[in-house]
Amino acid sequence: MYTAMRSGLGMPLALAAMAGAGLAIQAPGGLFAAWGIAGLLLLVYLPRSRLALLLLVVATLVGTALLLARGAELPRGLIGEDLRLEGRVTAYQAGQPASRLRLTVDDCHPLNPGLPACDALNEVRLSVYGGKALAVGERWRLTARLRPPSGFSNPGTFDYRAWLWREGLGATGYVRHAPPPERMGAAPDSLRQTALSFLDSHYPEGVGRRWLAALTLGADERLNDDDWALLNASGTTHLVVVSGLHVGLVATCVLWLMRGVARCVTPGRWRMAIWPWVLAGAAASGYAWLSGLEPPAFRALIMTLVGLWVACGRHAPGPWQAWWLALSMVVLVDPLSLWRPGLWLSFLAVAWLIMIWQGRTRPQGLKGWAWALIRTQLLLSPMMAAAVVIAFGRLAPSAPFINLLAVPWVSMLMVPLGLLGWALSMVPALAYACWGVFEALAVVLHAGLNEAVVAIPQQVLPIWQRLPVALCLSGLALVWGLPALSRSLRGASSLLLMVVPFSLDAPTPVAGSLRVHVYDVGQGQAIELRTYPHPGHAADPGNGNRDRMLDALEDGAHEDLRETRVLYDTGPRFVSGFMPLAGLWPAGQMFSRVIVSHGDQDHAGGVAALAEHRVGEWLAPRGERIGHSSKACVAGQRWTSGGVVFQVLWPPAGPLDSLSANDRSCVLLVRLGDQAILITGDAGRAVEHRLLPSLPEQIDVLIAGHHGSLTSSGPAFVAATNPSQVIFSAGRDNRFGHPAPEVVRRFRRQGSCLWNTALDGAVTLTMTPGVTPVLMAERQPSWRRGVDGGCHGVESRP
């Protein structure tokens, strides 16, 4: 390490590590042959190519680690099979109706013979419904059903599949009750678990205990959903994750203390003593280990150790060399960290601190240090806000002002008091006194964050606005952080940068067009249809117009000049209670109509998630209970918006008792000029046959009935509709085998282009008068690219 630091190898090592990661992820053809030839050439010219050989070795190590991580996923042939797992619980979170655990797998094998091996699995995430409580550190043998990492793919939403990847999880699933799980070994002695158990048994439940566990022991799983929502909304999540703030604080406190001791012991030579720095590094290492050495703590430890080396002044490199070296070490030890936003947030923050303080004199006195803290926080906040906007799409406008008070409040008061309480735990009275003050400070902080969030709430930015806002925030930080700019120039630039992103208009389709999102909600259906009237039409400019729209809807008024936003079905609600619809939009959306095709949970399960949105009118078949007072969905209903005609084709008026729940489905025909979209819900073949006389000659886009089941999409219906595009809304690896292979082949023989949310993610359709409909997939498979207009080789898998 010393040689690397002295010779400035930090940047080449980091770039080599990232190059190895990039090559491993892309894995171009001939990669291994080219890599081997490069290694042989370097061996031949070894005396003159030691640096190149070192960089190749680094790239090889990182690339190999990532290739092994890619190979550690569950084979697809084991989806839904009973697997016997044995391993150690590394994380456990109790909950209702399911608890979550993370298992490090030591042994895995299928219970049925003739199936692929699963011994490459390293870590899995499991749900446990009822049964015994598990504890971190225990060894268990259990039976589970797993699936490879996957997640919903919708515009601007959380990418669960990517999160599983960067966490190193090779499969997800649930624990089977038969045969029952067996505990194979108790948890080994762990100082961290002992401390958490002591806290649970000696300290009452509440804000104080949760925050004490998170801030001092890295047990952020103790925080509840309300805590996380508050921290996210206030932009203070970094305060409770054991990271650079906490590890650096421990190292700094120990360093000051030990240097004070050195000054007393060796007054003439205390400045040259190296042992205070060594002890500070040891203390930081011990604290990071005590907190579980999770990726943020591990990353912070490496950066702290390198920082201590730089600050000690003994043959140390410059700050930028140290920055690159720390980055290369983190990536080399943990290649998956390249996909964790926390890595880039941390290193971006440190890089910006280096830039704004390099060349400046050291602050003097209490006033100087106080101003330095304020200046640092004010300059750091917009840059960090920009990074958060890019990574998560969230903007907490109050975060700079909150952090100005919260950072010293937590780092200078709460964390030292919490750690002091642990240091005095052998004297309970003193420990409880420290923790009592800690809890009082935590309650004050909690209340203050709540007040700030209510006064200035967090904003979830639309996708189109995120990049402009991030660029303007970064520009704002640069304007005030870089030297040699006049105050007048800084002021004018700041005003411009703050105004520009919020003066931009949202990009919209061509006036008079229709945009349809078929969302990826698993084994269910949720479709949003939105019209964009011509200029001069009432395009919903504000809440007042929304109120008038609602009044007009309630009065049954014509909507010809109004923008319409229709939601057809609301997706499923899973056993765990999760509803995909809840994560698609921020609260406060406006829907002119919500049509629930029928009461099955895969279509109506997300109705409860619409409680935080405004709905003008609910439509559902007569007799279906959807949790809202709804108007009956009856054939013949019709409304228009900006040239788009919405027409209900089914069910008929009169009693529906003779029809099954599926055959009661509301069938919606949407027309824009001579283009048509048909949505049939779960209606079966008998209903399809009765619909044929009322259908137009050509259906451009068909949302396949019943997720592609054999009960729908009969031969006569497929031939009569002759759809150019067919979209299946189905769950990945669903147990029903939707869409059915016969249905897929039936549409392919008709010449239709097929899309499947299970493979493609959300599908977005844009219709414009006189233009061929344009479809785009959120998850674009490699076999679609550039072949036959995106239609070749898209047959779905059963």
XYZ file of C-alpha atoms in Angstrom, residues 408-730:
323
model
C -23.632 18.586 15.017
C -26.607 17.555 17.161
C -26.043 13.888 16.277
C -22.269 13.810 15.859
C -21.276 16.021 18.788
C -23.995 15.138 21.289
C -25.970 11.967 20.592
C -23.263 9.635 19.283
C -20.684 10.523 21.975
C -23.322 10.130 24.708
C -24.469 6.800 23.281
C -20.920 5.440 23.035
C -20.060 6.787 26.475
C -23.055 4.916 27.858
C -21.689 1.684 26.414
C -18.247 2.432 27.822
C -19.859 2.890 31.251
C -22.184 -0.110 30.972
C -20.362 -1.780 33.851
C -21.712 1.056 36.003
C -25.432 0.919 35.161
C -26.353 4.178 36.904
C -23.895 6.184 34.802
C -24.802 4.336 31.611
C -28.510 4.987 32.117
C -27.791 8.646 32.851
C -25.971 8.986 29.509
C -28.690 7.123 27.673
C -31.413 9.163 29.355
C -29.877 12.354 27.995
C -29.426 10.570 24.640
C -33.137 9.705 24.555
C -34.132 13.267 25.388
C -31.964 14.503 22.517
C -33.432 11.846 20.205
C -36.990 12.890 21.075
C -36.155 16.541 20.396
C -34.513 15.626 17.088
C -37.447 13.417 16.108
C -39.942 16.195 16.843
C -37.840 18.776 15.020
C -37.575 16.609 11.923
C -41.338 16.079 11.927
C -41.979 19.815 12.134
C -39.509 20.553 9.357
C -40.974 17.909 7.062
C -44.496 19.213 7.614
C -43.375 22.796 6.922
C -41.326 21.915 3.820
C -42.317 18.427 2.584
C -40.123 16.181 0.489
C -40.691 16.187 -3.256
C -40.577 13.131 -5.489
C -39.463 14.572 -8.799
C -40.808 13.257 -12.105
C -38.235 11.529 -14.266
C -37.937 14.372 -16.784
C -37.129 16.901 -14.063
C -34.419 14.961 -12.210
C -31.458 15.643 -14.482
C -32.099 19.418 -14.828
C -32.559 19.762 -11.065
C -29.407 17.745 -10.352
C -27.359 19.786 -12.815
C -28.584 23.071 -11.359
C -27.881 21.929 -7.787
C -24.363 20.858 -8.815
C -23.881 24.204 -10.563
C -25.043 26.009 -7.427
C -22.456 24.143 -5.359
C -19.711 24.936 -7.882
C -20.608 28.613 -8.047
C -20.180 29.000 -4.293
C -17.432 26.442 -3.782
C -14.927 27.418 -6.440
C -12.675 30.419 -5.710
C -12.067 33.583 -7.765
C -15.724 34.398 -8.467
C -17.168 37.742 -7.483
C -20.139 37.908 -5.134
C -22.315 39.606 -7.725
C -21.592 36.865 -10.264
C -22.282 34.204 -7.656
C -25.556 35.827 -6.665
C -26.810 36.223 -10.245
C -25.752 32.678 -11.157
C -27.422 31.263 -8.036
C -30.694 33.011 -8.804
C -30.639 31.703 -12.369
C -29.789 28.149 -11.304
C -32.580 28.076 -8.731
C -35.184 29.328 -11.207
C -34.291 27.343 -14.341
C -35.270 23.751 -13.344
C -38.683 24.773 -12.043
C -39.493 26.929 -15.063
C -39.188 24.012 -17.476
C -42.360 22.448 -18.819
C -42.877 18.710 -18.641
C -42.338 16.973 -21.974
C -45.652 15.697 -23.283
C -46.675 13.717 -26.341
C -47.973 15.516 -29.408
C -51.211 17.387 -28.799
C -54.221 15.209 -29.554
C -52.388 11.988 -28.720
C -53.026 9.164 -26.252
C -50.446 7.558 -23.983
C -51.029 4.158 -22.381
C -48.901 2.522 -19.670
C -49.372 -1.195 -19.109
C -47.609 -1.454 -15.768
C -45.520 -4.363 -14.574
C -47.437 -5.489 -11.474
C -46.732 -9.206 -11.502
C -49.624 -11.633 -11.944
C -52.248 -8.938 -12.298
C -53.155 -5.937 -14.366
C -52.963 -2.140 -14.076
C -53.299 0.110 -17.130
C -53.185 3.899 -17.223
C -54.618 5.800 -20.212
C -54.028 9.529 -20.561
C -55.138 11.974 -23.225
C -53.303 15.170 -24.236
C -55.751 17.704 -25.727
C -54.805 20.307 -28.296
C -53.675 23.733 -27.026
C -56.602 25.733 -25.765
C -58.337 22.704 -24.278
C -58.724 22.594 -20.521
C -55.527 20.743 -19.735
C -55.792 20.676 -15.958
C -53.497 23.623 -15.060
C -54.253 23.589 -11.366
C -56.294 22.398 -8.429
C -59.157 24.747 -9.271
C -59.597 23.146 -12.673
C -59.334 19.697 -11.056
C -62.215 20.620 -8.760
C -64.279 21.746 -11.737
C -63.441 18.475 -13.499
C -64.653 16.475 -10.502
C -67.869 18.518 -10.334
C -68.438 17.999 -14.038
C -67.899 14.255 -13.725
C -70.340 14.026 -10.851
C -72.933 15.913 -12.906
C -72.399 13.632 -15.890
C -71.104 16.478 -18.064
C -69.410 15.974 -21.420
C -65.622 15.806 -21.304
C -64.788 16.502 -24.912
C -62.303 19.323 -24.180
C -60.816 17.964 -21.005
C -57.691 15.974 -20.373
C -58.653 12.540 -19.121
C -56.643 10.166 -16.979
C -58.199 6.721 -16.695
C -56.913 3.820 -14.630
C -58.105 0.407 -15.726
C -57.559 -2.109 -12.892
C -55.345 -1.598 -9.884
C -53.035 -4.606 -9.808
C -52.787 -7.320 -7.147
C -52.332 -7.257 -3.411
C -49.912 -9.905 -2.211
C -50.075 -12.059 0.912
C -47.493 -9.761 2.512
C -49.816 -6.789 1.930
C -47.600 -5.204 -0.717
C -49.426 -3.445 -3.571
C -47.342 -2.503 -6.639
C -49.690 0.402 -7.312
C -48.525 2.120 -4.115
C -45.066 2.804 -5.553
C -45.997 4.082 -9.008
C -46.784 7.738 -8.214
C -46.355 10.185 -5.351
C -49.464 10.985 -3.331
C -52.039 13.443 -4.644
C -52.589 12.141 -8.178
C -55.823 12.868 -10.017
C -57.751 10.208 -11.976
C -60.912 11.179 -13.789
C -62.069 7.545 -13.758
C -60.941 4.271 -12.236
C -62.381 1.177 -13.890
C -62.091 -2.074 -11.938
C -62.773 -4.809 -14.477
C -63.998 -7.228 -11.765
C -63.406 -8.074 -8.130
C -60.607 -10.655 -8.405
C -57.642 -9.649 -6.273
C -55.193 -9.574 -9.181
C -57.293 -6.753 -10.677
C -58.808 -5.058 -7.611
C -56.123 -5.761 -5.004
C -54.588 -2.297 -5.261
C -57.795 -0.333 -4.697
C -56.718 0.571 -1.163
C -53.563 2.219 -2.536
C -55.736 4.829 -4.281
C -56.875 6.258 -0.945
C -54.126 8.892 -1.169
C -55.206 9.952 -4.670
C -58.295 11.726 -6.023
C -60.742 9.751 -8.143
C -63.575 11.407 -10.037
C -65.645 8.299 -10.707
C -65.418 4.563 -10.000
C -66.749 2.016 -12.479
C -67.176 -1.696 -11.751
C -69.581 -4.479 -12.776
C -72.799 -4.606 -10.817
C -72.494 -6.688 -7.680
C -68.692 -6.480 -7.440
C -67.404 -5.267 -4.086
C -64.325 -3.142 -4.601
C -64.360 -1.149 -1.366
C -65.764 2.031 -2.932
C -69.189 3.215 -3.978
C -69.014 2.731 -7.715
C -71.161 3.307 -10.742
C -72.174 0.205 -12.680
C -70.037 -0.545 -15.700
C -72.560 -1.185 -18.522
C -72.219 -1.642 -22.255
C -73.011 1.555 -24.124
C -71.300 3.974 -21.740
C -69.203 6.415 -23.700
C -67.139 9.536 -23.148
C -64.579 11.479 -25.146
C -61.501 13.564 -24.400
C -59.511 15.536 -26.947
C -60.614 13.333 -29.820
C -60.119 10.054 -27.921
C -63.303 7.990 -27.575
C -63.743 5.636 -24.616
C -66.532 3.077 -24.952
C -67.649 0.258 -22.638
C -68.592 -2.857 -24.639
C -69.397 -5.279 -21.789
C -71.139 -6.324 -19.498
C -74.687 -5.877 -20.751
C -77.493 -4.218 -18.832
C -79.628 -6.480 -16.687
C -78.843 -9.249 -14.208
C -75.342 -10.751 -14.310
C -76.012 -13.727 -12.046
C -75.584 -16.190 -14.902
C -72.079 -14.925 -15.647
C -68.910 -15.971 -13.862
C -66.787 -13.324 -12.132
C -64.362 -13.325 -15.065
C -67.121 -12.996 -17.660
C -68.497 -9.932 -15.860
C -65.310 -8.038 -16.692
C -65.677 -4.505 -18.005
C -64.474 -4.489 -21.606
C -63.137 -1.134 -22.796
C -62.604 -0.006 -26.390
C -60.498 3.128 -26.880
C -60.361 4.809 -30.302
C -58.252 7.636 -31.658
C -59.234 8.311 -35.256
C -58.971 4.986 -37.077
C -56.722 3.429 -34.399
C -58.155 1.237 -31.646
C -57.118 -0.367 -28.360
C -59.137 -3.182 -26.785
C -58.923 -4.208 -23.108
C -60.986 -7.273 -22.189
C -60.041 -7.929 -18.558
C -60.541 -11.622 -17.767
C -63.486 -12.128 -20.126
C -63.588 -15.625 -21.592
C -64.213 -16.996 -25.081
C -68.013 -16.871 -24.811
C -67.880 -13.136 -24.108
C -65.334 -12.648 -26.898
C -67.739 -14.305 -29.326
C -70.575 -11.978 -28.284
C -68.293 -8.942 -28.697
C -67.390 -9.644 -32.322
C -70.285 -7.695 -33.915
C -69.428 -4.529 -31.957
C -65.694 -4.499 -32.737
C -64.060 -2.315 -35.407
C -62.459 -3.951 -38.418
C -58.938 -3.579 -37.047
C -57.586 -3.618 -33.491
C -54.163 -2.023 -33.389
C -53.334 -2.951 -29.792
C -54.939 -5.726 -27.755
C -54.369 -6.257 -24.051
C -54.699 -10.030 -24.067
C -57.564 -11.390 -21.995
C -56.952 -13.200 -18.700
C -53.167 -12.680 -18.882
C -52.936 -14.944 -21.940
C -54.872 -17.864 -20.482
C -56.403 -20.578 -22.699
C -59.831 -19.482 -21.451
C -59.500 -16.337 -23.592
C -58.077 -15.346 -26.980
C -59.983 -17.990 -28.930
C -59.098 -18.640 -32.603
C -62.132 -16.799 -33.987
C -61.519 -13.781 -31.768
C -57.821 -13.609 -32.667
C -58.614 -13.840 -36.384
C -61.366 -11.230 -36.177
C -59.402 -8.675 -34.194
C -56.122 -9.326 -36.061
C -54.154 -7.120 -33.624
C -50.900 -5.565 -34.756
C -49.601 -5.485 -31.161
C -50.529 -7.771 -28.262
C -49.558 -7.100 -24.652
C -49.716 -9.805 -21.997
C -49.887 -8.563 -18.414
C -48.495 -11.515 -16.468
